[in-house]
Coordinates of C-alpha atoms in Angstrom, one line a residue:
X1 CA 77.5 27.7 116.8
X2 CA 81.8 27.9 117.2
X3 CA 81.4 24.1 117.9
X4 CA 79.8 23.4 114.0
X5 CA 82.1 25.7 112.7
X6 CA 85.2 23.9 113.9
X7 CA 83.9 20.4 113.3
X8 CA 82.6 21.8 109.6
X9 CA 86.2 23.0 109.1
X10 CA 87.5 19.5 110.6
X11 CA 85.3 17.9 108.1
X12 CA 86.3 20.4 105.5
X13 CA 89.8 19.8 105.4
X14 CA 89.4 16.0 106.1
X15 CA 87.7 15.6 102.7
X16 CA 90.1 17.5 100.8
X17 CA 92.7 15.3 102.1
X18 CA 90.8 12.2 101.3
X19 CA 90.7 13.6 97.8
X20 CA 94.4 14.9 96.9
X21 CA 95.4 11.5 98.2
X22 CA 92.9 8.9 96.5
X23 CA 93.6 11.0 93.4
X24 CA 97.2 10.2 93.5
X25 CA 96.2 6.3 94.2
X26 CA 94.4 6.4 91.2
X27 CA 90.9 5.4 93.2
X28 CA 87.8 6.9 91.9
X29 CA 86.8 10.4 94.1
X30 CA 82.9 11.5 93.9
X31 CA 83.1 13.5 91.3
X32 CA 84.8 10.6 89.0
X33 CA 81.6 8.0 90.5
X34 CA 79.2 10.9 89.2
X35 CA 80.6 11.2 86.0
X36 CA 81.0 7.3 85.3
X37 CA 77.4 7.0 86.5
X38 CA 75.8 9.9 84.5
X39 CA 77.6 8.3 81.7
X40 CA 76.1 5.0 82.4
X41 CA 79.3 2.9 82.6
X42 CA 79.6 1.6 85.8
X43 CA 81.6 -1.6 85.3
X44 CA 84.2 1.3 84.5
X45 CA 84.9 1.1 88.6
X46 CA 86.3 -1.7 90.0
X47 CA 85.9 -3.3 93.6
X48 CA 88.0 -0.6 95.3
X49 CA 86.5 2.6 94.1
X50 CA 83.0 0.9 95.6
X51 CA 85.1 0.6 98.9
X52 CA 86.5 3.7 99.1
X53 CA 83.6 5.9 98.3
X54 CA 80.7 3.5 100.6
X55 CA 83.1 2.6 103.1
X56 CA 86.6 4.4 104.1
X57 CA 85.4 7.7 103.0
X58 CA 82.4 8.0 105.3
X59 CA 84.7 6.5 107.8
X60 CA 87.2 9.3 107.4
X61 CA 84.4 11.8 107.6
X62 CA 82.9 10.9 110.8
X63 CA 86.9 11.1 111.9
X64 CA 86.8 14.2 111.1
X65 CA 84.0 15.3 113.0
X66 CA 85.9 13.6 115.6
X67 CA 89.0 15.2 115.5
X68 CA 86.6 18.8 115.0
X69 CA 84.1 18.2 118.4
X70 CA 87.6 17.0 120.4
X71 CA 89.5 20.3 118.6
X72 CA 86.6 22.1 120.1
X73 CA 86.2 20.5 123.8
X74 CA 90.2 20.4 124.1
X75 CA 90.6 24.3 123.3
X76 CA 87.1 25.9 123.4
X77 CA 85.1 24.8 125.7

């Protein structure tokens, strides 16, 4: 149970600093894809934004469920 807790927190804090830095960049966070789709303009995102959020950002998710379950085996186990 400790182990999902420190690779949720891992995760956690991975995703928020996915967010504060795309949003500085200018690329279009989850929240923004949501909107533009609900809205039903998606030509509004460009090539990018499709990157980032299908690609890199799952990417830097399952990092941090890396970094978490090696946070967890390097001081908890």
């Amino acid at each position: 149970m400790i182990r999902l807790y420190v690779i949720g927190i891992s995760i956690l804090i991975t995703a928020i600093l996915c967010n504060f830095l795309i949003s500085k960049l200018g690329v279009a966070s989850w929240y923004d894809f949501l909107n533009i789709i609900s809205k039903n303009e998606p030509k509004s995102l460009n090539f990018i934004d499709y990157l980032w959020l299908f690609l890199f950002y799952p990417l830097f998710l399952g990092l941090g469920y890396y970094i978490g379950d090696l946070i967890f085996n390097y001081f908890l186990k």
